CSV table of C-alpha atoms in Angstrom, one decimal:
chain,number,residue,atom,x,y,z
G,182,MET,CA,47.5,-75.9,35.4
G,183,ILE,CA,48.6,-72.5,36.6
G,184,ARG,CA,52.0,-73.1,34.9
G,185,MET,CA,50.2,-74.0,31.7
G,186,ILE,CA,48.3,-70.7,31.8
G,187,PHE,CA,51.4,-68.7,32.4
G,188,THR,CA,53.3,-70.5,29.7
G,189,GLY,CA,50.4,-70.0,27.4
G,190,ALA,CA,50.2,-66.3,28.2
G,191,ALA,CA,53.9,-65.8,27.9
G,192,LEU,CA,53.8,-67.6,24.5
G,193,ALA,CA,50.9,-65.4,23.4
G,194,VAL,CA,52.7,-62.2,24.4
G,195,GLY,CA,55.8,-63.5,22.7
G,196,ILE,CA,54.0,-64.2,19.4
G,197,ALA,CA,52.3,-60.8,19.5
G,198,THR,CA,55.7,-59.1,19.9
G,199,VAL,CA,57.2,-61.2,17.1
G,200,MET,CA,54.2,-60.4,14.9
G,201,ALA,CA,54.5,-56.7,15.6
G,202,GLN,CA,58.3,-56.8,14.9
G,203,GLY,CA,57.6,-58.7,11.7
G,204,ASP,CA,55.0,-56.2,10.6
G,205,PRO,CA,56.5,-52.7,10.7
G,206,ILE,CA,53.5,-51.3,8.8
G,207,ALA,CA,51.1,-52.4,11.5
G,208,GLU,CA,53.3,-51.1,14.2
G,209,ARG,CA,53.8,-47.7,12.7
G,210,ARG,CA,50.1,-47.4,12.1
G,211,ASN,CA,49.5,-48.2,15.8
G,212,ILE,CA,52.1,-45.6,16.9
G,213,MET,CA,50.5,-43.0,14.7
G,214,LYS,CA,47.0,-43.8,16.1
G,215,GLY,CA,48.5,-43.3,19.6
G,216,ASN,CA,49.9,-40.0,18.5
G,217,GLY,CA,46.5,-39.0,17.1
G,218,ALA,CA,44.7,-39.9,20.3
G,219,ALA,CA,47.3,-37.9,22.3
G,220,THR,CA,46.9,-34.9,19.9
G,221,ARG,CA,43.2,-35.0,20.2
G,222,THR,CA,43.4,-34.9,24.0
G,223,GLY,CA,45.9,-32.0,23.7
G,224,SER,CA,43.6,-30.1,21.3
G,225,GLN,CA,40.7,-30.4,23.6
G,226,MET,CA,42.7,-29.1,26.6
G,227,ALA,CA,44.2,-26.3,24.5
G,228,LYS,CA,40.8,-25.2,23.3
G,229,GLY,CA,39.2,-25.5,26.8
G,230,GLU,CA,36.9,-28.3,25.7
G,231,ALA,CA,38.5,-30.5,28.4
G,232,PRO,CA,39.9,-29.4,31.8
G,233,PHE,CA,43.7,-28.9,31.9
G,234,ASP,CA,45.5,-31.7,33.6
G,235,LEU,CA,49.3,-31.4,34.0
G,236,ALA,CA,50.0,-35.2,34.2
G,237,LYS,CA,47.9,-35.8,31.0
G,238,ALA,CA,49.6,-32.9,29.3
G,239,LYS,CA,53.1,-34.3,30.0
G,240,ALA,CA,51.9,-37.8,28.9
G,241,ILE,CA,51.0,-36.3,25.5
G,242,PHE,CA,54.6,-35.2,25.0
G,243,GLN,CA,56.0,-38.5,26.3
G,244,THR,CA,53.8,-40.3,23.7
G,245,TYR,CA,55.4,-38.2,21.0
G,246,GLU,CA,58.9,-38.8,22.4
G,247,LYS,CA,58.5,-42.6,22.3
G,248,ALA,CA,57.0,-42.4,18.8
G,249,ALA,CA,59.9,-40.3,17.6
G,250,GLN,CA,62.4,-42.8,18.9
G,251,ARG,CA,60.6,-45.9,17.6
G,252,MET,CA,59.3,-44.7,14.2
G,253,PRO,CA,62.6,-44.3,12.3
G,254,THR,CA,63.3,-48.0,12.8
G,255,LEU,CA,60.1,-49.1,11.2
G,256,PHE,CA,60.7,-48.3,7.6
G,257,PRO,CA,62.8,-51.3,6.2
G,258,GLU,CA,63.1,-51.6,2.4
G,259,ASN,CA,60.4,-54.3,2.3
G,260,SER,CA,57.7,-52.1,3.9
G,261,LYS,CA,57.2,-49.7,1.1
G,262,THR,CA,53.8,-51.1,0.2
G,263,GLY,CA,51.0,-53.2,1.6
G,264,GLY,CA,49.0,-53.1,4.8
G,265,GLU,CA,47.1,-49.9,3.7
G,266,THR,CA,50.3,-47.9,4.3
G,267,THR,CA,50.2,-44.2,3.6
G,268,ALA,CA,54.0,-43.9,3.6
G,269,ALA,CA,55.3,-41.9,0.7
G,270,PRO,CA,58.1,-43.3,-1.6
G,271,LYS,CA,60.0,-40.1,-0.6
G,272,ILE,CA,60.9,-41.7,2.7
G,273,TRP,CA,63.2,-44.2,1.1
G,274,GLU,CA,64.5,-41.7,-1.4
G,275,ASP,CA,65.9,-39.6,1.4
G,276,MET,CA,66.0,-41.7,4.6
G,277,SER,CA,68.6,-39.5,6.4
G,278,LYS,CA,66.4,-36.4,6.0
G,279,PHE,CA,63.4,-38.4,7.2
G,280,LYS,CA,65.3,-39.5,10.3
G,281,VAL,CA,66.4,-35.9,11.0
G,282,ALA,CA,62.7,-34.9,11.1
G,283,PHE,CA,62.0,-37.4,13.8
G,284,ALA,CA,65.1,-36.3,15.8
G,285,LYS,CA,63.7,-32.7,15.7
G,286,PHE,CA,60.2,-34.0,16.7
G,287,GLU,CA,61.8,-35.8,19.7
G,288,LYS,CA,63.8,-32.7,20.7
G,289,ASP,CA,60.7,-30.4,20.4
G,290,ALA,CA,58.6,-32.9,22.4
G,291,LYS,CA,61.1,-33.0,25.2
G,292,GLU,CA,61.4,-29.3,25.3
G,293,ALA,CA,57.6,-29.0,25.3
G,294,GLU,CA,57.4,-31.4,28.2
G,295,ALA,CA,59.9,-29.5,30.2
G,296,ALA,CA,58.2,-26.1,29.4
G,297,THR,CA,54.7,-27.2,30.4
G,298,LYS,CA,53.8,-25.9,33.8
G,299,ASP,CA,50.2,-24.7,33.4
G,300,LEU,CA,47.5,-24.2,30.7
G,301,ASP,CA,49.2,-21.2,29.1
G,302,THR,CA,52.6,-22.8,28.8
G,303,PHE,CA,51.0,-26.0,27.6
G,304,LYS,CA,49.1,-24.2,24.8
G,305,ALA,CA,52.3,-22.6,23.5
G,306,ALA,CA,54.3,-25.8,23.8
G,307,PHE,CA,51.6,-27.9,22.2
G,308,ALA,CA,51.2,-25.5,19.2
G,309,ASN,CA,54.9,-25.5,18.7
G,310,VAL,CA,55.5,-29.3,18.8
G,311,THR,CA,52.5,-30.1,16.7
G,312,LYS,CA,54.0,-28.1,13.8
G,313,ASN,CA,56.1,-31.1,13.3
G,314,CYS,CA,53.1,-33.2,12.4
G,315,GLY,CA,52.1,-31.2,9.3
G,316,ALA,CA,55.7,-30.7,8.3
G,317,CYS,CA,56.3,-34.4,8.0
G,318,HIS,CA,52.9,-35.3,6.6
G,319,GLU,CA,53.4,-32.8,3.9
G,320,THR,CA,56.3,-34.7,2.4
G,321,TYR,CA,56.2,-38.2,3.7
G,322,ARG,CA,52.5,-39.2,3.8
G,323,ILE,CA,50.1,-39.9,0.9
G,324,LYS,CA,46.5,-40.4,2.0
G,325,LYS,CA,44.7,-42.7,-0.4
G,326,SER,CA,41.1,-42.1,0.7
K,15,MET,CA,36.2,-36.3,-58.2
K,16,LYS,CA,37.8,-32.9,-58.6
K,17,ARG,CA,34.7,-31.5,-57.0
K,18,THR,CA,35.0,-33.8,-54.0
K,19,ILE,CA,38.6,-32.8,-53.5
K,20,ALA,CA,37.6,-29.2,-53.7
K,21,ILE,CA,34.8,-29.7,-51.2
K,22,VAL,CA,37.2,-31.5,-48.8
K,23,ILE,CA,39.8,-28.7,-49.1
K,24,GLY,CA,37.1,-26.2,-48.7
K,25,PHE,CA,35.9,-27.8,-45.4
K,26,ALA,CA,39.4,-28.2,-44.2
K,27,LEU,CA,40.1,-24.5,-44.8
K,28,LEU,CA,36.9,-23.6,-43.1
K,29,ALA,CA,37.7,-25.7,-40.1
K,30,ALA,CA,41.2,-24.3,-39.9
K,31,THR,CA,39.9,-20.7,-40.1
K,32,GLY,CA,37.3,-21.6,-37.4
K,33,PHE,CA,40.0,-23.0,-35.2
K,34,VAL,CA,42.1,-19.9,-35.5
K,35,ILE,CA,39.2,-17.6,-34.8
K,36,LEU,CA,37.7,-19.6,-32.0
K,37,THR,CA,41.0,-20.3,-30.2
K,38,SER,CA,42.1,-16.7,-30.3
K,39,PRO,CA,42.7,-15.1,-26.9
K,40,GLU,CA,40.6,-12.2,-28.2
K,41,MET,CA,37.5,-14.5,-27.8
K,42,VAL,CA,38.0,-14.5,-24.1
K,43,ARG,CA,36.4,-11.5,-22.6
K,44,ALA,CA,37.2,-12.1,-18.9
K,45,GLY,CA,39.7,-9.8,-17.4
K,46,LEU,CA,38.9,-6.8,-19.7
K,47,GLU,CA,36.8,-5.1,-17.0
K,48,PRO,CA,37.6,-1.5,-16.1
K,49,ILE,CA,40.1,-1.0,-13.3
K,50,PRO,CA,38.5,0.4,-10.1
K,51,ALA,CA,39.8,3.9,-9.1
K,52,GLY,CA,41.5,4.5,-5.8
K,53,GLN,CA,44.7,3.7,-4.0
K,54,PRO,CA,45.5,0.0,-3.6
K,55,ASP,CA,45.1,-1.4,0.0
K,56,LEU,CA,48.3,-3.3,0.7
K,57,ALA,CA,46.9,-5.1,3.8
K,58,ASN,CA,44.0,-6.4,1.7
K,59,GLY,CA,46.5,-7.4,-1.0
K,60,ARG,CA,48.4,-9.4,1.5
K,61,THR,CA,45.2,-11.2,2.6
K,62,MET,CA,44.5,-12.0,-1.1
K,63,PHE,CA,48.1,-13.2,-1.6
K,64,TYR,CA,47.7,-15.7,1.2
K,65,ALA,CA,44.1,-16.6,0.6
K,66,GLY,CA,45.0,-17.2,-3.0
K,67,GLY,CA,47.8,-19.5,-2.0
K,68,CYS,CA,50.2,-17.8,-4.5
K,69,ALA,CA,53.3,-18.9,-2.6
K,70,SER,CA,52.3,-22.6,-2.6
K,71,CYS,CA,53.2,-22.8,-6.3
K,72,HIS,CA,55.2,-19.7,-7.0
K,73,ALA,CA,57.6,-19.5,-4.1
K,74,THR,CA,61.1,-20.5,-5.1
K,75,PRO,CA,61.5,-24.2,-3.9
K,76,ASP,CA,64.1,-25.4,-1.4
K,77,GLN,CA,64.3,-22.2,0.6
K,78,ASP,CA,62.2,-21.0,3.5
K,79,ASP,CA,61.2,-17.5,2.5
K,80,LYS,CA,57.7,-18.0,1.0
K,81,THR,CA,57.7,-14.3,0.0
K,82,ARG,CA,60.3,-14.9,-2.8
K,83,PRO,CA,58.0,-15.9,-5.6
K,84,GLY,CA,60.7,-16.7,-8.1
K,85,GLY,CA,58.9,-19.8,-9.4
K,86,GLY,CA,60.4,-23.1,-10.6
K,87,LEU,CA,58.3,-25.6,-8.7
K,88,ALA,CA,57.5,-28.6,-10.9
K,89,LEU,CA,53.8,-29.8,-10.9
K,90,HIS,CA,53.5,-33.3,-12.1
K,91,SER,CA,50.0,-33.4,-13.5
K,92,PRO,CA,48.2,-36.0,-15.6
K,93,PHE,CA,48.6,-33.6,-18.6
K,94,GLY,CA,52.3,-33.3,-18.2
K,95,THR,CA,54.8,-31.3,-16.0
K,96,PHE,CA,54.1,-27.6,-15.4
K,97,TYR,CA,56.8,-25.3,-14.1
K,98,ALA,CA,55.4,-22.5,-12.0
K,99,PRO,CA,56.7,-19.2,-13.4
K,100,ASN,CA,58.4,-16.3,-11.6
K,101,ILE,CA,55.8,-13.8,-10.4
K,102,SER,CA,58.1,-11.6,-8.4
K,103,PRO,CA,58.4,-8.0,-9.4
K,104,HIS,CA,61.6,-8.4,-11.4
K,105,PRO,CA,61.3,-6.0,-14.4
K,106,ARG,CA,63.0,-8.3,-17.0
K,107,ASP,CA,62.3,-11.9,-15.8
K,108,SER,CA,58.9,-11.5,-14.3
K,109,ILE,CA,55.9,-9.2,-13.8
K,110,GLY,CA,57.8,-6.1,-12.7
K,111,GLY,CA,57.1,-4.3,-16.0
K,112,TRP,CA,53.4,-5.3,-16.2
K,113,THR,CA,50.5,-2.9,-16.1
K,114,LEU,CA,47.6,-3.5,-13.8
K,115,GLU,CA,45.4,-4.1,-16.9
K,116,GLN,CA,47.8,-6.9,-17.9
K,117,PHE,CA,47.7,-8.5,-14.5
K,118,LEU,CA,43.9,-8.4,-14.3
K,119,ARG,CA,43.7,-10.0,-17.7
K,120,ALA,CA,46.1,-12.8,-16.6
K,121,MET,CA,44.2,-13.4,-13.3
K,122,ARG,CA,40.7,-13.4,-14.6
K,123,GLY,CA,41.1,-14.3,-18.3
K,124,GLY,CA,44.1,-16.5,-18.2
K,125,VAL,CA,45.7,-14.5,-21.0
K,126,SER,CA,49.4,-13.3,-20.9
K,127,PRO,CA,50.5,-9.8,-21.9
K,128,GLU,CA,51.8,-11.3,-25.1
K,129,GLY,CA,48.3,-12.5,-25.8
K,130,ARG,CA,48.8,-16.2,-25.2
K,131,HIS,CA,46.7,-18.6,-23.2
K,132,TYR,CA,47.8,-19.7,-19.8
K,133,TYR,CA,47.2,-23.3,-18.8
K,134,PRO,CA,44.5,-23.7,-16.2
K,135,ALA,CA,47.1,-25.2,-13.8
K,136,PHE,CA,47.1,-21.5,-13.0
K,137,PRO,CA,43.6,-21.6,-11.4
K,138,TYR,CA,42.0,-18.6,-13.2
K,139,THR,CA,38.9,-20.8,-13.4
K,140,SER,CA,38.5,-19.7,-9.8
K,141,TYR,CA,40.4,-16.4,-9.8
K,142,GLN,CA,37.9,-15.1,-12.5
K,143,ARG,CA,35.4,-14.8,-9.6
K,144,MET,CA,37.6,-12.2,-7.8
K,145,ALA,CA,36.6,-8.6,-7.5
K,146,SER,CA,38.8,-6.3,-9.6
K,147,ALA,CA,39.7,-4.2,-6.5
K,148,ASP,CA,41.1,-7.3,-4.8
K,149,VAL,CA,43.1,-8.1,-7.9
K,150,ARG,CA,44.4,-4.5,-7.9
K,151,ASP,CA,45.4,-4.8,-4.2
K,152,LEU,CA,47.1,-8.2,-4.8
K,153,PHE,CA,49.1,-6.7,-7.7
K,154,ALA,CA,50.2,-3.8,-5.5
K,155,PHE,CA,51.2,-6.3,-2.7
K,156,ILE,CA,53.2,-8.5,-5.0
K,157,ARG,CA,55.1,-5.5,-6.2
K,158,THR,CA,56.4,-5.0,-2.6
K,159,LEU,CA,58.0,-8.5,-2.6
K,160,PRO,CA,61.6,-9.1,-3.5
K,161,ALA,CA,62.4,-9.2,-7.2
K,162,VAL,CA,63.9,-12.6,-8.0
K,163,GLU,CA,66.1,-12.9,-11.1
K,164,GLY,CA,65.8,-15.6,-13.6
K,165,ARG,CA,63.1,-17.0,-15.9
K,166,VAL,CA,61.7,-20.4,-15.3
K,167,ARG,CA,61.9,-23.1,-18.0
K,168,GLY,CA,58.9,-23.9,-20.2
K,169,HIS,CA,56.4,-26.6,-19.4
K,170,ASP,CA,57.0,-30.1,-20.4
K,171,LEU,CA,53.8,-31.3,-22.0
K,172,PRO,CA,53.0,-34.0,-24.5
K,173,PHE,CA,51.0,-33.4,-27.7
K,174,PRO,CA,48.1,-32.4,-27.9
K,175,PHE,CA,48.4,-30.5,-24.6
K,176,SER,CA,51.5,-28.8,-25.9
K,177,ILE,CA,49.3,-26.8,-28.3
K,178,ARG,CA,48.5,-23.7,-26.2
K,179,ARG,CA,46.1,-22.4,-28.8
K,180,GLY,CA,43.8,-25.4,-28.2
K,181,LEU,CA,43.1,-23.9,-24.8
K,182,GLY,CA,41.0,-21.3,-26.5
K,183,LEU,CA,38.3,-23.8,-27.3
K,184,TRP,CA,38.4,-25.1,-23.7
K,185,LYS,CA,38.0,-21.6,-22.4
K,186,LEU,CA,35.1,-20.8,-24.7
K,187,ALA,CA,33.3,-23.8,-23.3
K,188,PHE,CA,34.3,-23.7,-19.6
K,189,LEU,CA,35.4,-20.2,-18.6
K,190,ASP,CA,32.3,-18.2,-18.0
K,191,GLY,CA,34.1,-15.0,-16.8
K,192,ARG,CA,31.5,-14.3,-14.2
K,193,MET,CA,32.6,-12.5,-11.0
K,194,PHE,CA,31.3,-13.7,-7.7
K,195,GLN,CA,27.7,-12.6,-7.0
K,196,PRO,CA,26.7,-12.3,-3.4
K,197,ASP,CA,23.5,-14.0,-2.2
K,198,SER,CA,21.4,-11.3,-0.4
K,199,ALA,CA,19.4,-13.9,1.4
K,200,LYS,CA,22.6,-15.0,3.2
K,201,SER,CA,24.7,-13.4,5.9
K,202,ALA,CA,27.7,-11.1,5.2
K,203,SER,CA,30.1,-13.7,6.7
K,204,TRP,CA,28.6,-16.5,4.6
K,205,ASN,CA,29.1,-14.4,1.4
K,206,ARG,CA,32.6,-13.6,2.5
K,207,GLY,CA,33.3,-17.3,3.0
K,208,ALA,CA,31.7,-18.2,-0.4
K,209,TYR,CA,33.8,-15.5,-2.1
K,210,LEU,CA,37.1,-16.6,-0.5
K,211,THR,CA,36.4,-20.3,-1.1
K,212,GLU,CA,35.2,-20.0,-4.7
K,213,GLY,CA,37.4,-17.1,-5.8
K,214,PRO,CA,40.9,-16.6,-4.4
K,215,GLY,CA,41.0,-19.7,-2.2
K,216,HIS,CA,40.3,-21.9,-5.3
K,217,CYS,CA,39.5,-24.8,-2.9
K,218,ALA,CA,37.3,-26.7,-5.4
K,219,GLU,CA,40.3,-27.0,-7.8
K,220,CYS,CA,41.8,-29.8,-5.8
K,221,HIS,CA,38.8,-30.9,-3.6
K,222,SER,CA,36.7,-32.0,-6.6
K,223,PRO,CA,36.7,-34.8,-9.2
K,224,ARG,CA,37.2,-33.9,-12.8
K,225,ASN,CA,35.8,-35.4,-16.0
K,226,ALA,CA,37.8,-36.4,-19.1
K,227,LEU,CA,38.0,-32.7,-20.2
K,228,GLY,CA,39.4,-31.6,-16.9
K,229,VAL,CA,36.1,-30.0,-15.9
K,230,ILE,CA,34.6,-30.2,-12.4
K,231,PRO,CA,31.0,-31.6,-12.6
K,232,ALA,CA,28.9,-29.0,-10.6
K,233,GLU,CA,27.0,-31.7,-8.7
K,234,ARG,CA,30.2,-33.2,-7.4
K,235,ARG,CA,32.0,-30.0,-6.5
K,236,PHE,CA,33.9,-30.2,-3.2
K,237,SER,CA,33.3,-34.0,-2.9
K,238,GLY,CA,37.0,-34.8,-3.1
K,239,GLY,CA,39.1,-36.1,-5.9
K,240,PRO,CA,42.4,-37.5,-7.0
K,241,ASN,CA,45.4,-35.3,-6.1
K,242,PRO,CA,46.2,-33.3,-9.2
K,243,GLU,CA,49.8,-34.3,-8.8
K,244,ARG,CA,48.8,-37.9,-8.7
K,245,LYS,CA,49.8,-38.3,-5.0
K,246,GLY,CA,46.8,-40.0,-3.4
K,247,TRP,CA,43.4,-38.6,-2.7
K,248,VAL,CA,42.1,-35.1,-1.7
K,249,PRO,CA,39.3,-35.4,0.8
K,250,ASN,CA,35.6,-34.5,0.6
K,251,ILE,CA,35.0,-31.1,2.3
K,252,THR,CA,31.2,-31.2,2.2
K,253,PRO,CA,29.2,-32.0,5.4
K,254,ASP,CA,28.6,-35.6,4.4
K,255,ALA,CA,29.5,-38.7,6.5
K,256,THR,CA,32.4,-39.2,4.0
K,257,GLY,CA,33.4,-35.6,4.4
K,258,ILE,CA,33.2,-33.1,7.3
K,259,LYS,CA,29.8,-34.0,8.8
K,260,GLY,CA,29.7,-33.4,12.5
K,261,TRP,CA,32.6,-30.8,12.4
K,262,THR,CA,31.9,-27.6,14.2
K,263,ARG,CA,32.8,-24.2,12.7
K,264,SER,CA,35.7,-24.0,15.2
K,265,ASP,CA,36.9,-27.4,14.0
K,266,VAL,CA,37.2,-26.1,10.5
K,267,VAL,CA,38.9,-22.9,11.7
K,268,GLU,CA,41.3,-25.0,13.6
K,269,VAL,CA,42.3,-27.2,10.7
K,270,LEU,CA,42.8,-24.0,8.6
K,271,THR,CA,45.0,-22.5,11.3
K,272,SER,CA,47.1,-25.3,12.8
K,273,GLY,CA,46.3,-28.2,10.4
K,274,LEU,CA,44.9,-30.3,13.3
K,275,THR,CA,41.7,-32.2,12.7
K,276,PRO,CA,39.1,-32.9,15.5
K,277,PHE,CA,40.4,-36.5,15.5
K,278,GLY,CA,44.0,-35.5,16.4
K,279,ASP,CA,45.3,-36.0,12.9
K,280,SER,CA,47.3,-33.4,11.1
K,281,VAL,CA,46.7,-32.6,7.4
K,282,GLY,CA,49.6,-33.2,5.0
K,283,SER,CA,50.5,-33.3,1.4
K,284,ASN,CA,49.6,-30.0,-0.5
K,285,MET,CA,47.2,-29.0,2.3
K,286,ALA,CA,50.1,-28.4,4.7
K,287,SER,CA,51.1,-25.5,2.5
K,288,VAL,CA,47.5,-24.3,2.3
K,289,VAL,CA,47.3,-24.2,6.1
K,290,ARG,CA,50.5,-22.1,6.3
K,291,ASN,CA,48.8,-19.6,4.0
K,292,MET,CA,45.4,-19.7,5.6
K,293,ALA,CA,47.0,-19.1,9.0
K,294,GLN,CA,48.1,-15.7,7.6
K,295,ILE,CA,44.6,-14.4,6.8
K,296,PRO,CA,42.3,-12.8,9.5
K,297,GLU,CA,40.6,-15.3,11.8
K,298,ALA,CA,37.2,-13.8,10.7
K,299,ASP,CA,38.0,-14.9,7.1
K,300,ARG,CA,38.8,-18.4,8.2
K,301,ALA,CA,35.5,-18.5,10.2
K,302,ALA,CA,33.7,-17.3,7.1
K,303,ILE,CA,35.2,-20.1,5.0
K,304,ALA,CA,34.1,-22.5,7.7
K,305,GLU,CA,30.5,-21.2,7.6
K,306,TYR,CA,30.4,-21.5,3.9
K,307,LEU,CA,31.8,-25.1,3.7
K,308,LEU,CA,29.5,-26.3,6.4
K,309,SER,CA,26.5,-24.9,4.5
K,310,LEU,CA,27.3,-26.8,1.3
K,311,PRO,CA,24.9,-29.5,0.2
K,312,PRO,CA,26.4,-32.8,1.4
K,313,GLN,CA,27.9,-34.9,-1.4
K,314,VAL,CA,29.0,-38.5,-1.1
K,315,GLY,CA,32.7,-38.7,-1.7
K,316,ARG,CA,34.3,-41.6,-3.5
K,317,LYS,CA,37.2,-43.3,-2.0
K,318,GLY,CA,40.5,-43.3,-3.7
K,319,PRO,CA,42.4,-46.5,-4.9
K,320,GLN,CA,43.5,-48.4,-1.8
């Protein structure tokens, strides 16, 4: 019985993984939601609406780093439309530039993580790394609602 | 029969004469106001340059210096493709040889020094609200920027939009030429915010729907609309549940400064450029804009095509 449960659980995890792999639009939307949640926490700490927490602050930048590594792999040719994607056609017109933007985001996030020691250094690092968000959204995202 | 032909020709002539008279730039009175005396204030001119978002369209594309307003950016609108002209102080290729009177006429009346109509892709429908002193200061500030050589190509518009003269009728109907009138019942900061939003900021130009004539219905102003470059949807910025209801003043200031929303998102598309501009104006001005937007009557926004 226990074996069956384990097998079932393993199977379920396996299916979920395959599904996520097979659905890059869903995966990139999830990653961006994670970035948004991290950014919200960061904004609240930077504005003094939430207490500063060094571990949480570093975790924000780690979320960005992971996103920056994973995201460039999630834009295959067959994922231009569907699934409520807000990806702009520009991504596929200039994929190398798009990837460079993520490489910069990752580098900036790593530097921000290393530079963050207290609230003041966090504020500066957070303001700097989040400039990447708008810079990318300007060209590569088209909101439809 | 002869009489019928004569009547038809007569009416045609009358209509043609009427068209010529009614579409004349002379019919537009906006921008013919007297120029205020006094030395221009360059710091205020800089604020107007950034509040007005001049660089968003007029900065030379594909280079980082946003203070080189050499023009050339293509705007792919539903009416055709507009190419933003050079507005640097180059004496031959741009506005270097203009007088202040000519600049004021362009900004508030949408009429060029040669007496031609500008297309309202240049948002004089909002700039007409600007105070003449602010236009004077803006002109002085632009003249401190680098002169960029080269004229920009003409617009690429299909008939009938290619007939510039036709804009005269549109202006007669829709360009009221009224400057901003402060509301004495409201605070100074509210009035400042209203002025910046409705005048130089020209926020409604993108954040509103338009009817078939390209006019914004007053009752749906600021409720969001299709991106004028046909790239998705521009959001509702009235305090409705489909807009910015629940946002605090500091939330609005934040989005105008860093681009970050209270939900951890970061605004993109054309707004990214607007944020870069708004970040350059005094914080008190951003707070004033926030106060005004949050005071707007809530409008239900329509969703864009999914």
